[in-house]
Amino acid sequence: MYIVKDIYLIIALSIFISLVLLGIIGSSMIRNPLRIIGGRLEPPSSKHLLGTDSLGRDIFAQIVHGIKNSIAVGLLAAVIGISIALTLGLLSGFLKATMLGMLLNALIDIFLLIPGLPLLLLLSAIIRIRSMILVATLIGTIFAWPAPSRAIRALALTLSEREFISLAKISGKNTFDIAFKEITPLMAPYVLLQFTAMYASAIFSEAGISLLGLGPTNVVTLGWVLNQALVMNAFVVRAWWWFIPAGAMLSLLVLSLYSIPLIVSRKLQLLRV
Amino acid sequence: MSKRSHYKYFVRFLVKRLIYSLIVLILGLNLLYFIPRLMNINPVDVYLYRVLGGGVGLGAGGSISGVTGTVEAVRKRFMELFGLDKPPLQQYLLYWKRLFTFDFGFSYAEYPKTVTSIVTKALRWTLILVIPVLITGFVAGTYLGLWVALNPSKAKNTLFYSFIILQQTPYYWLAMILIYLLAIAYPVFPLKGAYSEKWLGPTLSFDFIVDFLWHYALPFLSLVIPITGGYAAGIRAAIASEAKSNYVEWCILLGFSRKRISKYVLRAAILPQITWFPLTFVGLLSQSLLVEIVFGYPGIGYYIQLATFSLDYPLMEALFFIIMLIITFGYLFMEILYGLLNPKLGATYVAEEGV
């Protein structure tokens, strides 16, 4: 419990949770963020909290929906990514002497070298209609998992040297049983931290490709808002309320999420995330 | 361990890395070939559709219907030009020929410029942006981090935390803010491009260079500020962890001067900094692509957006090919650098190989 008493952790967690709440509650109250609702490029007022864009759509609505969708995409991508990372890292670490282990090892190292963003861009450019789920899956399966996988593998390597593992092997337990039921609980806190870091970077990546117009085509995300601001030259017309809040929300989201594993790992003196 | 066995491990490591890099390259290039073609769209048809407007119909499966006369002739000509009328295997081999000779023909979006001319120019602009950023960021960041670490104070700590925050902020957003502040609200710098429109092309004149630097300032700043912050944070963390080790305490007990101790600590701390290099290089490259787009700076990023949106397949192929080459060999180069600089090389790789 002493971890929770760290003031920075509390700040980071509360920022993240309040953003999530803002996204969920806000988007359930505001039906359609793309409804043309006011005059064009109106600065923030009591009617439109964050003003309108050049088509007259409410920016606050866009941001609220954007937060929710960015969070959702990041979550899905991170879940997929951590599953792959955990499985491959665990198996390759645990089975390090076997053929399968070495093969997985090589696979992880090779995937680490694949340039993530260009490949993601290429895929997104070719597939013209992209659902939120598709984008999340792409992010998760292509480049979210290799780096954490390597760290998990290192951890699995050290853990598999322990005596109780040898005991388990002697007592005839199935290899997969040992891997998943004995080692995983020990790695759980570390894996959770990796998950959080992966989550933050997934949100970041989604925003990056959305900025280019290559993100999900069926929902509004924070990156999409920034893309609209870019394409419609928000800064030329001095519409600071368009892109500054969106980017600020994005930064806050990524920052608060990313600080959590940093702070916790420092507190617990775990291996560096 | 003798020096000779050091090299043996190093060479083994290098060969392994080289093989992996080649595998990734080949894998990536194959993906680059198959992904666009998987979608069953004929690029020539897309181009014709775009150019001819509503005159032809883009039927299901992306093939043109209702073409007659001259359009048909043009279509035939283009198909020949891009080898699209040849059997699949030959097309595949033609692809590899294109890659090796680096001749991708004409670009669709910027016809009649050739792809090669566009890509070489774009590459030049991107490298002019990225390399100075990397060097400046590393040097400035390391010095800054050193300064913060060796003379800690409350003010410096808050400065340090703001660095970490800056590094996590999306660079392109920072770019947008900078544009707004310094190009619109207080118009100090220009909005877009690498040079003003009055120039036909880069010339070696003083006026041009001044104009270029004026345009260069904002993109440079949007990248260099977060990078510096990142490196500063990195070295401060490295120093902080080194300062806890035994030999430092021993030195303090022995009465060594602060200056001397910091010299030793720096030597040890610089190593993780250099390890960081490969990761930051790829990250910087990806982020700079996005920043280029925000500024309309005619580098690789800018042309990638152009190519993907106008479905300019030759240009897309060439650009992604170049990026893959840069990233793959950039990594390899960094790994070699790290291998050469690390005095504990033999021991490290023994551990990793599980010997």
XYZ file of C-alpha atoms in Angstrom, chain A:
273
model
C 0.000 0.000 0.000
C 2.939 2.270 0.546
C 3.314 2.604 -3.200
C 0.006 4.342 -3.463
C 1.088 6.990 -1.028
C 3.472 8.498 -3.570
C 2.096 11.894 -4.479
C 3.169 11.788 -8.101
C 1.490 8.459 -8.629
C -1.727 9.782 -7.190
C -1.561 12.805 -9.456
C -0.874 10.720 -12.542
C -3.600 8.213 -11.759
C -6.185 10.867 -11.019
C -5.412 12.716 -14.231
C -5.809 9.563 -16.238
C -8.962 8.447 -14.487
C -10.581 11.853 -14.795
C -9.783 11.871 -18.512
C -11.360 8.451 -18.895
C -14.437 9.593 -16.998
C -14.593 12.748 -19.074
C -14.481 10.675 -22.213
C -17.067 8.141 -21.195
C -19.551 10.429 -19.497
C -19.098 13.228 -21.984
C -19.597 11.071 -25.025
C -22.704 9.462 -23.613
C -24.208 12.882 -23.102
C -23.248 14.292 -26.460
C -24.676 12.181 -29.182
C -22.973 13.208 -32.374
C -19.726 15.135 -32.333
C -19.919 15.839 -36.040
C -23.163 17.717 -36.020
C -22.950 21.204 -37.401
C -24.129 23.184 -34.529
C -22.998 26.739 -34.731
C -21.282 29.351 -36.765
C -17.868 28.713 -38.194
C -14.723 29.210 -36.220
C -16.338 30.655 -33.175
C -13.974 31.159 -30.277
C -14.821 29.563 -26.913
C -17.977 30.942 -25.386
C -20.574 29.904 -22.886
C -22.520 28.201 -25.667
C -19.642 26.195 -27.084
C -17.070 25.473 -24.429
C -14.213 25.146 -26.831
C -15.579 26.961 -29.828
C -16.335 25.552 -33.234
C -14.266 24.432 -36.174
C -14.405 25.722 -39.710
C -17.504 23.668 -40.473
C -19.345 24.771 -37.397
C -18.946 21.603 -35.369
C -18.492 21.799 -31.633
C -14.884 21.221 -30.660
C -15.619 20.218 -27.097
C -17.822 17.396 -28.376
C -15.106 16.285 -30.747
C -12.517 16.263 -28.014
C -14.685 14.362 -25.588
C -15.464 11.682 -28.149
C -11.869 11.777 -29.247
C -10.655 11.021 -25.745
C -12.993 8.091 -25.443
C -12.024 6.622 -28.801
C -8.321 7.197 -28.406
C -8.476 5.459 -25.055
C -10.432 2.581 -26.557
C -8.082 2.107 -29.488
C -5.064 2.263 -27.224
C -6.624 -0.234 -24.849
C -7.374 -2.769 -27.541
C -3.955 -2.361 -29.105
C -2.267 -2.749 -25.725
C -4.289 -5.828 -24.817
C -3.401 -7.515 -28.076
C 0.185 -6.380 -27.815
C 0.743 -7.514 -24.271
C -0.775 -10.925 -24.980
C 1.621 -11.467 -27.834
C 4.533 -10.036 -25.880
C 3.784 -12.157 -22.838
C 3.356 -15.390 -24.749
C 6.386 -14.997 -26.954
C 8.600 -13.534 -24.250
C 7.660 -16.142 -21.704
C 8.043 -19.087 -24.020
C 11.274 -17.941 -25.576
C 12.770 -17.243 -22.176
C 11.592 -20.397 -20.563
C 12.390 -22.713 -23.435
C 15.652 -21.032 -24.205
C 17.583 -24.165 -24.902
C 15.090 -25.735 -27.229
C 14.534 -25.214 -30.925
C 11.247 -23.456 -30.359
C 12.772 -21.128 -27.838
C 15.578 -20.080 -30.120
C 13.191 -19.646 -33.017
C 10.968 -17.375 -30.957
C 14.050 -15.539 -29.810
C 15.051 -14.811 -33.372
C 11.488 -13.829 -34.207
C 11.418 -11.235 -31.448
C 14.756 -9.785 -32.454
C 13.706 -9.595 -36.066
C 10.423 -7.912 -35.297
C 12.282 -5.382 -33.173
C 14.053 -4.201 -36.283
C 10.942 -3.736 -38.385
C 10.310 -0.034 -38.875
C 6.914 0.325 -37.268
C 5.616 3.659 -38.385
C 6.374 3.338 -42.111
C 4.799 -0.100 -42.281
C 1.761 1.116 -40.386
C 1.454 4.045 -42.753
C 1.704 1.779 -45.765
C -0.997 -0.551 -44.512
C -3.280 2.286 -43.552
C -2.838 3.954 -46.901
C -3.757 0.829 -48.796
C -6.727 -0.186 -46.732
C -9.020 2.694 -47.436
C -11.785 2.020 -44.971
C -10.442 1.417 -41.518
C -12.408 0.600 -38.454
C -11.235 1.460 -34.983
C -10.743 -2.204 -34.299
C -8.642 -2.695 -37.407
C -6.311 0.134 -36.534
C -5.920 -1.089 -32.985
C -5.177 -4.588 -34.208
C -2.585 -3.304 -36.652
C -0.833 -1.300 -33.982
C -0.943 -4.147 -31.515
C 0.287 -6.862 -33.815
C 2.970 -4.993 -35.669
C 5.003 -2.901 -33.406
C 3.666 -2.619 -29.912
C 4.938 -5.951 -28.699
C 8.618 -6.538 -29.622
C 10.364 -4.296 -27.099
C 8.353 -5.372 -24.021
C 8.645 -8.918 -25.235
C 12.378 -8.697 -24.975
C 12.158 -7.420 -21.412
C 9.701 -10.127 -20.468
C 11.998 -12.699 -21.973
C 14.882 -11.435 -19.852
C 12.721 -11.750 -16.781
C 11.525 -15.209 -17.738
C 15.126 -16.290 -18.237
C 16.120 -15.354 -14.711
C 12.986 -16.772 -13.173
C 13.288 -20.110 -14.906
C 16.596 -20.687 -13.143
C 14.938 -20.846 -9.757
C 14.782 -24.070 -7.821
C 11.079 -24.454 -7.593
C 10.964 -24.593 -11.368
C 13.374 -27.501 -11.397
C 11.181 -29.120 -8.769
C 8.153 -28.625 -10.928
C 9.912 -30.122 -13.900
C 11.013 -33.153 -11.914
C 7.583 -33.697 -10.516
C 6.448 -34.152 -14.066
C 4.464 -31.037 -14.712
C 3.677 -30.171 -18.284
C 6.035 -27.488 -19.648
C 3.255 -25.128 -20.615
C 1.683 -25.588 -17.226
C 4.883 -24.536 -15.543
C 5.342 -21.583 -17.828
C 1.892 -20.180 -17.445
C 0.909 -21.186 -13.975
C 4.152 -20.927 -12.039
C 6.188 -18.198 -13.680
C 3.480 -15.820 -14.848
C 2.149 -14.940 -11.383
C 5.655 -13.875 -10.437
C 5.975 -11.666 -13.488
C 2.514 -10.186 -13.091
C 3.462 -6.812 -11.590
C 6.152 -6.280 -14.178
C 3.911 -7.308 -17.040
C 1.273 -4.922 -15.782
C 3.750 -2.085 -15.917
C 4.745 -3.031 -19.440
C 1.080 -3.074 -20.354
C 0.641 0.453 -19.102
C 3.662 1.705 -21.006
C 2.452 -0.088 -24.120
C -0.962 1.503 -23.684
C 0.551 4.978 -23.606
C 2.652 4.383 -26.680
C -0.303 2.870 -28.540
C -2.355 6.002 -27.955
C 0.599 8.020 -29.151
C 0.998 5.940 -32.312
C -2.685 6.069 -33.146
C -2.585 9.841 -32.854
C 0.422 9.910 -35.130
C -1.200 8.031 -37.962
C -4.507 9.816 -37.490
C -2.661 13.063 -37.940
C -1.894 12.000 -41.473
C -5.475 11.038 -42.060
C -4.599 7.365 -41.909
C -6.340 6.499 -38.677
C -9.779 5.034 -38.029
C -12.321 6.245 -40.519
C -15.405 5.454 -38.535
C -14.784 7.305 -35.288
C -13.448 10.578 -34.033
C -10.123 10.387 -32.232
C -7.851 13.062 -30.839
C -5.401 12.556 -33.676
C -8.263 13.061 -36.118
C -9.082 16.408 -34.538
C -5.475 17.464 -34.999
C -5.604 16.244 -38.568
C -8.644 18.380 -39.258
C -6.907 21.332 -37.695
C -3.916 20.771 -39.945
C -5.863 20.179 -43.135
C -8.150 23.132 -42.625
C -5.271 25.385 -41.658
C -6.475 26.119 -38.170
C -3.429 28.132 -37.287
C -3.613 30.398 -40.284
C -7.052 31.487 -39.170
C -5.833 31.785 -35.601
C -8.185 29.159 -34.262
C -6.030 28.239 -31.320
C -8.974 26.640 -29.542
C -9.050 23.987 -32.212
C -5.697 22.338 -31.915
C -4.351 23.414 -28.545
C -6.923 21.640 -26.343
C -6.809 18.514 -28.499
C -3.048 18.240 -28.304
C -3.100 19.115 -24.620
C -5.570 16.333 -23.880
C -3.484 13.921 -25.903
C -0.310 14.899 -24.088
C -1.985 14.660 -20.704
C -3.345 11.244 -21.526
C -0.056 9.847 -22.737
C 1.948 11.546 -20.024
C -0.212 10.461 -17.089
C -0.409 6.935 -18.394
C 3.284 6.683 -19.106
C 4.363 8.076 -15.757
C 2.555 5.365 -13.859
C 4.943 2.537 -14.739
C 7.901 4.899 -14.399
C 6.977 5.910 -10.879
C 5.956 2.468 -9.734
C 9.044 0.768 -11.085
C 11.262 3.323 -9.446
C 9.444 2.827 -6.182
C 9.694 -0.924 -6.298
C 13.235 -0.872 -7.680
C 12.217 -3.226 -10.414
C 14.153 -3.598 -13.654
C 13.972 -0.425 -15.684
C 10.829 -0.218 -17.782
